């Protein structure tokens, strides 16, 4: 048996998927035309699966700054900051982020994944405890595996369940770190952050919020869920990414806690990887300035999200529990979801397909991310197309005023609270975002 | 096998059935992953349900060293006696 024999079951599943004529894991874009349009198999395709929330990937100023950085500082740093040193732009980016979040400290990582890996694996050690939401992103789980702290999982978005688990370990020495996400990447639901803060205070734990999908999206100034909920002072660490609203690649953590800077000599995913190239950091600084200067992008994003979410729900689709830029259509039968996804691509719409076991309750998700760069026409096209195909597949009745899946936010929230974990390391959507 | 252990196995079975939604006949020598067909997420959910059933904390790395049903029973017994 070859060294790859252990993947036999995964290979078999993938082969079955490919035999159905769809391969959602290796979509090839002939070209990318704008933040929301690409070309697939020669056909102009509307992009609804990019996490490009503010539509800044083709921002003129950011592109110019990026090109200028290459001309003046070269294409790469060719090493880590502890070995090769830091450029001015590293410090500038960290200063800009700290200023935006009104925090004293910021560390920049080479990817958002590494920001979680680097922070979670380092902040808590073997004598501490780490508390993770069951539906945490793969990067959070992987951070927990890289570190040495005992890991306790609590039920998704359930502060009472977290409190129960903290109570069981109340007498244990060591620090306790709770990790939650601003917006969860599969269903688009937000964490009940005020309630989590109450629990954190009661048990004297530290709280980290991953605002990867909520930065630039939630809060009056775009700082995310903690800003929207008015609990920023109680969030000890904010981690985030540059690869969504800021339209590049990289990650960060900000905090005002005394002693934070020592992590630069302790966090291995920070220390032992090449630092971001100047071009990336320059465009990221530009995008952050645009995020702050143009709140109208956030207004448009919110309006677009509402138009799409309400449009799909009104058509009778079973959508996620909350309206955020992540709009997931839940389809019970994964085979239908695969065929549906394939048809959408053929008709000129690209979105993400999430399949079990990466989804709760053996259902599949057609997962879209809305952008401020989408026009009303883009969104209406997408709703009309999905509705037409939904009817073809018998998922929707012909009359749009009849909802075959009457799911209230309350009921769906309750399901989510008891649902299986979302992606860890296996299956479709795992680590996708 | 002691009566206490039989009782514990029955309780573990009960918890497992709520996680996998089917009847399960547990034997102490069963391999939790291979014989019970639990994937990594199911194991973590099983762990969470056991924590609530016995009001204990089973950190995920403790679960990683559990291979058989007997290992699991011993782990739970140890954690309960420490509680």
Short mmCIF file of C-alpha atoms in Angstrom, two decimals:
data_model
loop_
_atom_site.label_atom_id
_atom_site.label_comp_id
_atom_site.label_asym_id
_atom_site.label_seq_id
_atom_site.Cartn_x
_atom_site.Cartn_y
_atom_site.Cartn_z
CA UNK A 1 0.00 0.00 0.00
CA UNK A 2 1.37 3.44 -0.87
CA UNK A 3 1.86 6.24 1.59
CA UNK A 4 -1.33 7.73 0.19
CA UNK A 5 -3.37 4.64 1.10
CA UNK A 6 -4.73 6.36 4.19
CA UNK A 7 -6.63 8.73 1.91
CA UNK A 8 -8.50 5.94 0.14
CA UNK A 9 -11.87 6.87 1.59
CA UNK A 10 -11.36 10.55 0.81
CA UNK A 11 -10.21 9.69 -2.73
CA UNK A 12 -13.27 7.53 -3.27
CA UNK A 13 -15.58 10.33 -2.17
CA UNK A 14 -13.79 12.83 -4.40
CA UNK A 15 -13.97 10.44 -7.37
CA UNK A 16 -17.70 10.04 -6.88
CA UNK A 17 -18.08 13.81 -6.84
CA UNK A 18 -16.05 14.22 -10.02
CA UNK A 19 -18.06 11.48 -11.74
CA UNK A 20 -21.15 13.60 -11.20
CA UNK A 21 -19.47 16.13 -13.50
CA UNK A 22 -18.76 18.70 -10.82
CA UNK A 23 -15.49 19.50 -9.15
CA UNK A 24 -16.02 22.39 -6.77
CA UNK A 25 -12.47 22.08 -5.42
CA UNK A 26 -10.62 22.89 -8.62
CA UNK A 27 -12.56 25.61 -10.37
CA UNK A 28 -10.30 27.33 -12.88
CA UNK A 29 -10.75 30.97 -13.73
CA UNK A 30 -9.47 31.89 -17.19
CA UNK A 31 -9.38 35.46 -15.99
CA UNK A 32 -10.60 37.77 -13.24
CA UNK A 33 -12.22 40.91 -14.65
CA UNK A 34 -13.23 42.81 -11.52
CA UNK A 35 -14.03 42.26 -7.84
CA UNK A 36 -17.23 40.51 -8.83
CA UNK A 37 -16.68 39.16 -12.35
CA UNK A 38 -14.47 36.43 -13.77
CA UNK A 39 -14.25 34.15 -16.78
CA UNK A 40 -14.84 30.41 -16.43
CA UNK A 41 -14.57 28.15 -19.51
CA UNK A 42 -14.74 31.20 -21.70
CA UNK A 43 -17.94 32.45 -20.07
CA UNK A 44 -18.29 35.68 -18.13
CA UNK A 45 -19.20 34.63 -14.62
CA UNK A 46 -20.61 36.59 -11.71
CA UNK A 47 -18.62 35.97 -8.53
CA UNK A 48 -20.61 35.33 -5.37
CA UNK A 49 -18.01 33.32 -3.50
CA UNK A 50 -15.01 35.55 -2.91
CA UNK A 51 -15.27 37.13 0.60
CA UNK A 52 -14.36 40.34 -1.24
CA UNK A 53 -16.74 42.26 0.99
CA UNK A 54 -15.74 45.82 0.15
CA UNK A 55 -14.85 45.10 -3.48
CA UNK A 56 -11.31 46.47 -3.18
CA UNK A 57 -9.25 43.94 -5.15
CA UNK A 58 -9.06 46.30 -8.15
CA UNK A 59 -8.87 49.56 -6.21
CA UNK A 60 -6.77 51.94 -8.31
CA UNK A 61 -4.90 53.53 -5.41
CA UNK A 62 -4.13 50.19 -3.75
CA UNK A 63 -2.87 48.72 -7.02
CA UNK A 64 -0.64 51.73 -7.62
CA UNK A 65 0.78 51.63 -4.08
CA UNK A 66 1.45 47.93 -4.47
CA UNK A 67 3.26 48.40 -7.79
CA UNK A 68 5.23 51.30 -6.36
CA UNK A 69 6.29 49.18 -3.36
CA UNK A 70 7.64 46.51 -5.70
CA UNK A 71 9.59 49.08 -7.69
CA UNK A 72 11.14 50.61 -4.58
CA UNK A 73 11.48 47.67 -2.18
CA UNK A 74 11.48 44.55 -4.33
CA UNK A 75 9.18 41.57 -4.68
CA UNK A 76 9.75 39.85 -1.34
CA UNK A 77 11.41 39.96 2.06
CA UNK A 78 12.93 36.50 1.49
CA UNK A 79 12.72 35.58 5.15
CA UNK A 80 11.28 36.06 8.59
CA UNK A 81 11.37 39.26 10.59
CA UNK A 82 13.44 37.79 13.41
CA UNK A 83 16.11 36.69 10.94
CA UNK A 84 15.92 39.16 8.05
CA UNK A 85 14.61 42.16 9.96
CA UNK A 86 11.55 44.33 9.48
CA UNK A 87 10.93 46.90 6.77
CA UNK A 88 9.41 50.28 7.58
CA UNK A 89 6.17 49.15 6.03
CA UNK A 90 5.80 46.27 8.55
CA UNK A 91 5.79 48.80 11.37
CA UNK A 92 3.54 51.16 9.44
CA UNK A 93 0.95 48.45 8.81
CA UNK A 94 0.99 47.42 12.47
CA UNK A 95 0.63 51.05 13.53
CA UNK A 96 -2.31 51.61 11.18
CA UNK A 97 -4.12 48.52 12.44
CA UNK A 98 -3.49 49.34 16.10
CA UNK A 99 -4.79 52.85 15.46
CA UNK A 100 -7.90 51.55 13.68
CA UNK A 101 -8.73 49.17 16.53
CA UNK A 102 -7.67 51.72 19.20
CA UNK A 103 -5.27 49.19 20.69
CA UNK A 104 -1.69 49.52 21.87
CA UNK A 105 -0.20 46.54 20.08
CA UNK A 106 -0.43 44.78 16.76
CA UNK A 107 1.36 41.81 15.24
CA UNK A 108 1.06 41.04 11.57
CA UNK A 109 1.19 37.46 10.28
CA UNK A 110 1.73 36.13 6.78
CA UNK A 111 -1.81 34.74 6.52
CA UNK A 112 -5.02 34.93 8.54
CA UNK A 113 -4.68 31.20 9.17
CA UNK A 114 -1.27 31.79 10.72
CA UNK A 115 -2.63 34.62 12.89
CA UNK A 116 -4.92 32.13 14.60
CA UNK A 117 -2.27 29.46 14.64
CA UNK A 118 0.30 31.84 16.09
CA UNK A 119 -1.89 33.43 18.74
CA UNK A 120 -3.86 30.43 19.98
CA UNK A 121 -0.91 28.05 20.13
CA UNK A 122 1.16 30.57 22.08
CA UNK A 123 -1.19 32.45 24.42
CA UNK A 124 -2.18 29.34 26.35
CA UNK A 125 0.24 26.67 27.53
CA UNK A 126 -0.01 23.27 29.14
CA UNK A 127 -1.13 24.63 32.51
CA UNK A 128 -3.88 26.79 30.98
CA UNK A 129 -7.20 25.95 29.34
CA UNK A 130 -8.56 26.81 25.91
CA UNK A 131 -12.31 27.04 25.23
CA UNK A 132 -13.43 26.80 21.60
CA UNK A 133 -16.82 27.19 19.97
CA UNK A 134 -17.70 23.82 18.41
CA UNK A 135 -18.16 25.45 14.99
CA UNK A 136 -14.78 27.18 14.98
CA UNK A 137 -12.84 27.66 11.76
CA UNK A 138 -10.12 25.12 10.88
CA UNK A 139 -7.40 27.66 11.73
CA UNK A 140 -8.66 27.89 15.31
CA UNK A 141 -8.75 24.11 15.71
CA UNK A 142 -5.31 23.81 14.17
CA UNK A 143 -3.97 26.49 16.52
CA UNK A 144 -5.35 24.48 19.43
CA UNK A 145 -3.52 21.39 18.16
CA UNK A 146 -0.23 23.17 17.70
CA UNK A 147 -0.29 24.45 21.28
CA UNK A 148 -0.17 22.50 24.52
CA UNK A 149 -3.23 23.74 26.41
CA UNK A 150 -6.06 21.31 27.18
CA UNK A 151 -8.93 22.09 24.79
CA UNK A 152 -12.58 22.18 25.81
CA UNK A 153 -15.29 22.63 23.19
CA UNK A 154 -18.59 24.34 23.93
CA UNK A 155 -21.82 24.24 21.93
CA UNK A 156 -21.97 26.70 19.08
CA UNK A 157 -22.98 30.24 20.08
CA UNK A 158 -24.13 29.01 23.48
CA UNK A 159 -22.85 31.16 26.39
CA UNK A 160 -24.65 29.01 29.00
CA UNK A 161 -22.90 25.93 27.70
CA UNK A 162 -19.56 27.75 27.89
CA UNK A 163 -20.32 28.83 31.47
CA UNK A 164 -21.07 25.24 32.45
CA UNK A 165 -17.73 24.11 31.06
CA UNK A 166 -15.83 26.93 32.72
CA UNK A 167 -17.52 26.11 36.01
CA UNK A 168 -16.26 22.52 35.85
CA UNK A 169 -12.71 23.86 35.66
CA UNK A 170 -13.20 26.86 37.96
CA UNK A 171 -10.83 25.47 40.61
CA UNK A 172 -8.09 24.64 38.13
CA UNK A 173 -5.07 26.94 38.16
CA UNK A 174 -3.80 28.62 35.01
CA UNK A 175 -5.29 31.05 32.52
CA UNK A 176 -8.40 30.43 30.47
CA UNK A 177 -8.83 31.68 26.93
CA UNK A 178 -12.17 31.72 25.11
CA UNK A 179 -12.17 31.97 21.30
CA UNK A 180 -15.22 32.96 19.26
CA UNK A 181 -15.80 34.39 15.80
CA UNK A 182 -17.54 37.62 14.80
CA UNK A 183 -19.33 36.08 11.84
CA UNK A 184 -19.17 32.33 11.27
CA UNK A 185 -17.96 31.62 7.77
CA UNK A 186 -20.40 28.91 6.69
CA UNK A 187 -23.87 30.09 7.80
CA UNK A 188 -23.09 33.76 8.38
CA UNK A 189 -24.40 33.82 11.93
CA UNK A 190 -22.86 36.17 14.53
CA UNK A 191 -21.75 35.29 18.07
CA UNK A 192 -23.87 36.49 21.03
CA UNK A 193 -20.88 38.53 22.16
CA UNK A 194 -22.45 40.48 25.04
CA UNK A 195 -23.46 37.23 26.71
CA UNK A 196 -20.03 35.71 26.10
CA UNK A 197 -18.49 38.80 27.70
CA UNK A 198 -20.67 38.29 30.80
CA UNK A 199 -19.41 34.70 31.07
CA UNK A 200 -15.81 35.76 30.48
CA UNK A 201 -16.05 38.30 33.30
CA UNK A 202 -17.74 35.89 35.69
CA UNK A 203 -14.97 33.31 35.30
CA UNK A 204 -12.03 35.69 34.85
CA UNK A 205 -11.14 34.32 31.44
CA UNK A 206 -9.54 36.07 28.47
CA UNK A 207 -11.56 36.55 25.31
CA UNK A 208 -10.34 36.43 21.70
CA UNK A 209 -12.63 37.32 18.81
CA UNK A 210 -11.80 36.36 15.25
CA UNK A 211 -13.24 39.21 13.17
CA UNK A 212 -12.08 37.76 9.84
CA UNK A 213 -15.53 37.97 8.24
CA UNK A 214 -16.81 40.94 10.26
CA UNK A 215 -13.96 43.45 9.81
CA UNK A 216 -15.16 46.17 7.45
CA UNK A 217 -18.60 44.60 7.62
CA UNK A 218 -20.06 45.19 11.10
CA UNK A 219 -19.91 48.18 13.44
CA UNK A 220 -20.32 51.85 12.63
CA UNK A 221 -16.62 52.18 11.84
CA UNK A 222 -16.17 48.65 10.52
CA UNK A 223 -14.19 47.21 13.43
CA UNK A 224 -16.51 44.23 13.57
CA UNK A 225 -18.90 42.52 15.93
CA UNK A 226 -17.23 43.74 19.13
CA UNK A 227 -17.74 47.33 17.98
CA UNK A 228 -21.35 46.69 16.97
CA UNK A 229 -22.10 45.10 20.34
CA UNK A 230 -20.25 47.81 22.28
CA UNK A 231 -17.96 45.36 24.09
CA UNK A 232 -14.55 46.17 22.66
CA UNK A 233 -13.05 46.89 26.08
CA UNK A 234 -13.85 43.34 27.14
CA UNK A 235 -12.28 41.72 24.10
CA UNK A 236 -8.64 41.08 24.98
CA UNK A 237 -7.48 39.99 21.54
CA UNK A 238 -8.88 40.65 18.08
CA UNK A 239 -7.55 38.54 15.25
CA UNK A 240 -8.35 39.16 11.64
CA UNK A 241 -7.29 38.78 8.07
CA UNK A 242 -6.31 40.94 5.11
CA UNK A 243 -7.76 38.49 2.60
CA UNK A 244 -11.39 39.53 2.84
CA UNK A 245 -12.36 43.20 3.29
CA UNK A 246 -8.76 44.34 2.80
CA UNK A 247 -8.43 42.45 -0.49
CA UNK A 248 -4.91 41.04 -0.14
CA UNK A 249 -3.42 38.29 2.06
CA UNK A 250 -2.11 38.19 5.62
CA UNK A 251 -3.44 38.32 9.16
CA UNK A 252 -3.07 40.23 12.40
CA UNK A 253 -3.77 40.34 16.09
CA UNK A 254 -4.35 43.53 18.10
CA UNK A 255 -4.47 43.92 21.86
CA UNK A 256 -3.84 46.48 24.57
CA UNK A 257 -2.60 43.98 27.13
CA UNK A 258 0.72 44.76 28.75
CA UNK A 259 3.46 42.34 27.74
CA UNK A 260 2.00 41.52 24.33
CA UNK A 261 5.21 42.27 22.43
CA UNK A 262 7.04 39.23 23.84
CA UNK A 263 4.90 37.10 21.52
CA UNK A 264 7.21 38.16 18.70
CA UNK A 265 9.81 35.90 20.30
CA UNK A 266 7.46 33.12 21.33
CA UNK A 267 4.91 32.60 18.56
CA UNK A 268 6.41 30.10 16.16
CA UNK A 269 4.01 30.72 13.23
CA UNK A 270 5.11 34.37 13.48
CA UNK A 271 8.82 33.68 13.89
CA UNK A 272 9.53 30.90 11.44
CA UNK A 273 7.89 31.99 8.23
CA UNK A 274 8.72 34.61 5.62
CA UNK A 275 7.11 37.96 6.34
CA UNK A 276 4.67 39.61 3.96
CA UNK A 277 6.12 41.24 0.83
CA UNK A 278 6.05 45.05 0.72
CA UNK A 279 3.57 45.11 -2.16
CA UNK A 280 0.98 43.22 -0.12
CA UNK A 281 1.43 45.41 2.93
CA UNK A 282 1.20 48.60 0.86
CA UNK A 283 -2.09 47.63 -0.76
CA UNK A 284 -3.39 46.50 2.64
CA UNK A 285 -2.60 49.89 4.20
CA UNK A 286 -4.35 51.56 1.30
CA UNK A 287 -7.40 49.29 1.66
CA UNK A 288 -7.58 49.96 5.40
CA UNK A 289 -7.56 53.69 4.73
CA UNK A 290 -10.34 53.23 2.18
CA UNK A 291 -12.31 51.12 4.65
CA UNK A 292 -12.09 53.99 7.17
CA UNK A 293 -12.65 56.81 4.69
CA UNK A 294 -15.55 55.33 2.77
CA UNK A 295 -18.21 54.02 5.16
CA UNK A 296 -20.62 54.15 2.23
CA UNK A 297 -19.06 50.89 1.05
CA UNK A 298 -20.31 49.26 4.25
CA UNK A 299 -23.73 50.82 3.78
CA UNK A 300 -23.91 49.41 0.27
CA UNK A 301 -22.69 46.02 1.47
CA UNK A 302 -25.41 45.89 4.12
CA UNK A 303 -28.07 46.88 1.58
CA UNK A 304 -26.77 44.29 -0.90
CA UNK A 305 -26.77 41.58 1.77
CA UNK A 306 -30.34 42.39 2.71
CA UNK A 307 -31.48 42.41 -0.92
CA UNK A 308 -29.91 39.01 -1.60
CA UNK A 309 -30.89 37.36 1.70
CA UNK A 310 -34.48 38.59 1.54
CA UNK A 311 -34.71 37.75 -2.14
CA UNK A 312 -33.67 34.14 -1.63
CA UNK A 313 -35.76 33.75 1.50
CA UNK A 314 -38.75 35.28 -0.27
CA UNK A 315 -38.29 32.81 -3.12
CA UNK A 316 -38.68 30.03 -0.57
CA UNK A 317 -35.10 28.97 -0.01
CA UNK A 318 -33.99 27.75 3.39
CA UNK A 319 -31.37 30.36 4.31
CA UNK A 320 -29.10 30.90 7.33
CA UNK A 321 -30.46 32.38 10.58
CA UNK A 322 -29.16 35.94 10.15
CA UNK A 323 -28.72 38.44 7.36
CA UNK A 324 -25.01 39.12 6.94
CA UNK A 325 -22.89 39.24 3.75
CA UNK A 326 -22.52 35.46 4.05
CA UNK A 327 -25.74 34.08 2.65
CA UNK A 328 -26.07 30.30 2.77
CA UNK A 329 -28.83 28.33 1.10
CA UNK A 330 -29.26 25.05 2.96
CA UNK A 331 -30.06 22.02 0.81
CA UNK A 332 -30.89 18.76 2.53
CA UNK A 333 -29.72 16.48 -0.27
CA UNK A 334 -25.99 16.94 -1.02
CA UNK A 335 -26.35 15.36 -4.49
CA UNK A 336 -28.90 18.00 -5.46
CA UNK A 337 -26.62 20.70 -4.01
CA UNK A 338 -23.73 19.49 -6.21
CA UNK A 339 -25.91 19.46 -9.32
CA UNK A 340 -27.35 22.86 -8.40
CA UNK A 341 -23.85 24.31 -7.94
CA UNK A 342 -22.77 22.93 -11.31
CA UNK A 343 -25.79 24.38 -13.07
CA UNK A 344 -25.14 27.79 -11.51
CA UNK A 345 -21.59 27.79 -12.81
CA UNK A 346 -22.75 26.77 -16.27
CA UNK A 347 -25.23 29.65 -16.22
CA UNK A 348 -22.60 32.19 -15.14
CA UNK A 349 -22.74 32.35 -11.34
CA UNK A 350 -19.99 31.16 -9.04
CA UNK A 351 -20.47 30.52 -5.33
CA UNK A 352 -19.00 28.15 -2.73
CA UNK A 353 -20.29 24.64 -2.21
CA UNK A 354 -19.98 23.21 1.30
CA UNK A 355 -20.63 19.52 1.70
CA UNK A 356 -20.98 17.19 4.69
CA UNK A 357 -19.12 16.31 6.89
CA UNK A 358 -18.05 19.96 6.85
CA UNK A 359 -21.64 21.08 7.45
CA UNK A 360 -24.11 20.41 10.28
CA UNK A 361 -26.75 17.70 10.08
CA UNK A 362 -25.60 16.11 6.81
CA UNK A 363 -27.03 18.93 4.70
CA UNK A 364 -25.12 20.93 2.08
CA UNK A 365 -24.78 24.69 1.70
CA UNK A 366 -24.66 26.87 -1.36
CA UNK A 367 -22.66 29.58 0.33
CA UNK A 368 -22.48 33.05 -1.15
CA UNK A 369 -20.58 36.10 -0.02
CA UNK A 370 -22.03 39.42 -1.05
CA UNK A 371 -19.79 42.34 -2.02
CA UNK A 372 -20.27 46.10 -1.92
CA UNK A 373 -19.19 45.94 -5.56
CA UNK A 374 -22.26 43.96 -6.59
CA UNK A 375 -24.89 46.07 -8.32
CA UNK A 376 -28.62 45.61 -7.77
CA UNK A 377 -28.69 44.01 -11.22
CA UNK A 378 -26.05 41.46 -10.19
CA UNK A 379 -28.02 40.50 -7.12
CA UNK A 380 -31.34 40.34 -8.93
CA UNK A 381 -29.75 38.17 -11.63
CA UNK A 382 -28.43 35.82 -8.94
CA UNK A 383 -31.79 35.59 -7.16
CA UNK A 384 -33.63 34.97 -10.43
CA UNK A 385 -31.12 32.35 -11.57
CA UNK A 386 -31.13 30.49 -8.26
CA UNK A 387 -34.92 30.61 -8.14
CA UNK A 388 -35.22 29.22 -11.68
CA UNK A 389 -32.79 26.38 -10.95
CA UNK A 390 -34.39 25.78 -7.55
CA UNK A 391 -37.70 25.21 -9.32
CA UNK A 392 -36.07 22.95 -11.92
CA UNK A 393 -34.76 20.78 -9.11
CA UNK A 394 -38.09 20.79 -7.31
CA UNK A 395 -36.70 22.65 -4.31
CA UNK A 396 -39.12 25.51 -4.74
CA UNK A 397 -42.79 25.56 -5.67
CA UNK A 398 -43.80 27.43 -8.78
CA UNK A 399 -45.65 30.00 -6.71
CA UNK A 400 -43.12 32.17 -4.98
CA UNK A 401 -45.42 33.09 -2.11
CA UNK A 402 -45.43 29.57 -0.73
CA UNK A 403 -42.47 28.67 1.45
CA UNK A 404 -41.79 24.93 1.55
CA UNK A 405 -39.22 25.29 4.31
CA UNK A 406 -40.78 27.54 6.95
CA UNK A 407 -37.72 27.96 9.14
CA UNK A 408 -37.76 30.77 11.65
CA UNK A 409 -34.58 32.37 12.94
CA UNK A 410 -35.36 30.96 16.37
CA UNK A 411 -35.71 27.41 15.14
CA UNK A 412 -32.59 27.56 13.04
CA UNK A 413 -30.65 29.09 15.90
CA UNK A 414 -31.78 26.25 18.11
CA UNK A 415 -30.66 23.71 15.53
CA UNK A 416 -27.29 25.41 15.23
CA UNK A 417 -26.85 25.31 18.99
CA UNK A 418 -27.01 21.54 18.99
CA UNK A 419 -25.52 20.96 15.57
CA UNK A 420 -22.36 19.09 14.70
CA UNK A 421 -19.21 21.07 14.35
CA UNK A 422 -18.49 22.87 11.13
CA UNK A 423 -15.19 22.35 9.40
CA UNK A 424 -12.25 21.03 11.31
CA UNK A 425 -9.89 19.51 8.86
CA UNK A 426 -11.92 17.36 6.57
CA UNK A 427 -14.48 17.73 3.86
CA UNK A 428 -15.67 20.41 1.57
CA UNK A 429 -15.80 23.83 3.16
CA UNK A 430 -12.99 23.11 5.61
CA UNK A 431 -10.54 25.94 5.69
CA UNK A 432 -12.09 27.40 2.59
CA UNK A 433 -12.48 30.95 3.81
CA UNK B 1 -17.01 -7.29 35.00
CA UNK B 2 -18.13 -5.31 38.00
CA UNK B 3 -21.64 -4.04 38.26
CA UNK B 4 -20.32 -0.52 38.46
CA UNK B 5 -18.51 -0.95 35.17
CA UNK B 6 -21.58 -2.45 33.51
CA UNK B 7 -23.58 0.50 34.64
CA UNK B 8 -20.95 2.88 33.27
CA UNK B 9 -20.97 1.08 29.90
CA UNK B 10 -24.74 1.35 29.76
CA UNK B 11 -24.49 5.07 30.41
CA UNK B 12 -21.82 5.49 27.75
CA UNK B 13 -24.01 3.59 25.27
CA UNK B 14 -26.90 5.85 26.05
CA UNK B 15 -24.80 8.95 25.36
CA UNK B 16 -23.37 7.50 22.16
CA UNK B 17 -26.84 6.70 20.85
CA UNK B 18 -27.83 10.36 21.19
CA UNK B 19 -24.78 11.34 19.16
CA UNK B 20 -25.09 8.79 16.32
CA UNK B 21 -28.88 8.47 16.38
CA UNK B 22 -28.90 4.68 16.26
CA UNK B 23 -28.83 1.68 18.59
CA UNK B 24 -25.34 0.73 19.72
CA UNK B 25 -24.18 -2.52 21.38
CA UNK B 26 -20.99 -1.59 23.22
CA UNK B 27 -18.25 -4.06 24.13
CA UNK B 28 -15.18 -3.04 26.10
CA UNK B 29 -12.76 -4.18 23.39
CA UNK B 30 -14.42 -2.14 20.65
CA UNK B 31 -12.32 0.45 18.82
CA UNK B 32 -14.19 3.74 19.01
CA UNK B 33 -13.20 5.01 15.58
CA UNK B 34 -13.07 1.80 13.54
CA UNK B 35 -15.77 -0.34 15.14
CA UNK B 36 -18.22 2.42 15.90
CA UNK B 37 -17.57 4.32 12.67
CA UNK B 38 -17.15 7.71 14.34
CA UNK B 39 -15.39 10.42 12.35
CA UNK B 40 -13.30 13.09 14.06
CA UNK B 41 -16.24 15.46 14.47
CA UNK B 42 -18.47 12.72 15.87
CA UNK B 43 -15.77 11.83 18.40
CA UNK B 44 -15.61 15.46 19.54
CA UNK B 45 -19.40 15.62 19.82
CA UNK B 46 -19.40 12.33 21.73
CA UNK B 47 -16.83 13.84 24.08
CA UNK B 48 -18.99 16.93 24.68
CA UNK B 49 -22.05 14.76 25.40
CA UNK B 50 -20.05 12.60 27.83
CA UNK B 51 -18.88 15.73 29.66
CA UNK B 52 -22.48 16.74 30.20
CA UNK B 53 -23.67 13.27 31.17
CA UNK B 54 -21.02 12.83 33.86
CA UNK B 55 -20.49 16.54 34.66
CA UNK B 56 -16.75 16.26 34.02
CA UNK B 57 -14.28 17.93 31.71
CA UNK B 58 -12.60 15.74 29.08
CA UNK B 59 -10.03 17.88 27.25
CA UNK B 60 -9.67 16.86 23.61
CA UNK B 61 -6.11 15.62 24.06
CA UNK B 62 -7.34 13.16 26.73
CA UNK B 63 -9.77 11.86 24.15
CA UNK B 64 -6.93 11.45 21.63
CA UNK B 65 -5.32 8.71 23.74
CA UNK B 66 -8.59 6.81 24.03
CA UNK B 67 -8.72 3.93 21.54
CA UNK B 68 -11.11 1.34 22.92
CA UNK B 69 -14.36 1.56 24.85
CA UNK B 70 -12.47 0.20 27.84
CA UNK B 71 -9.96 3.10 27.59
CA UNK B 72 -12.88 5.47 27.57
CA UNK B 73 -14.50 3.88 30.62
CA UNK B 74 -11.21 4.09 32.51
CA UNK B 75 -10.72 7.73 31.52
CA UNK B 76 -14.19 8.62 32.71
CA UNK B 77 -13.73 6.71 35.96
CA UNK B 78 -10.45 8.52 36.59
CA UNK B 79 -11.92 11.94 35.83
CA UNK B 80 -14.94 11.27 38.06
CA UNK B 81 -12.80 10.22 40.98
CA UNK B 82 -10.75 13.41 40.58
CA UNK B 83 -13.84 15.56 40.45
#
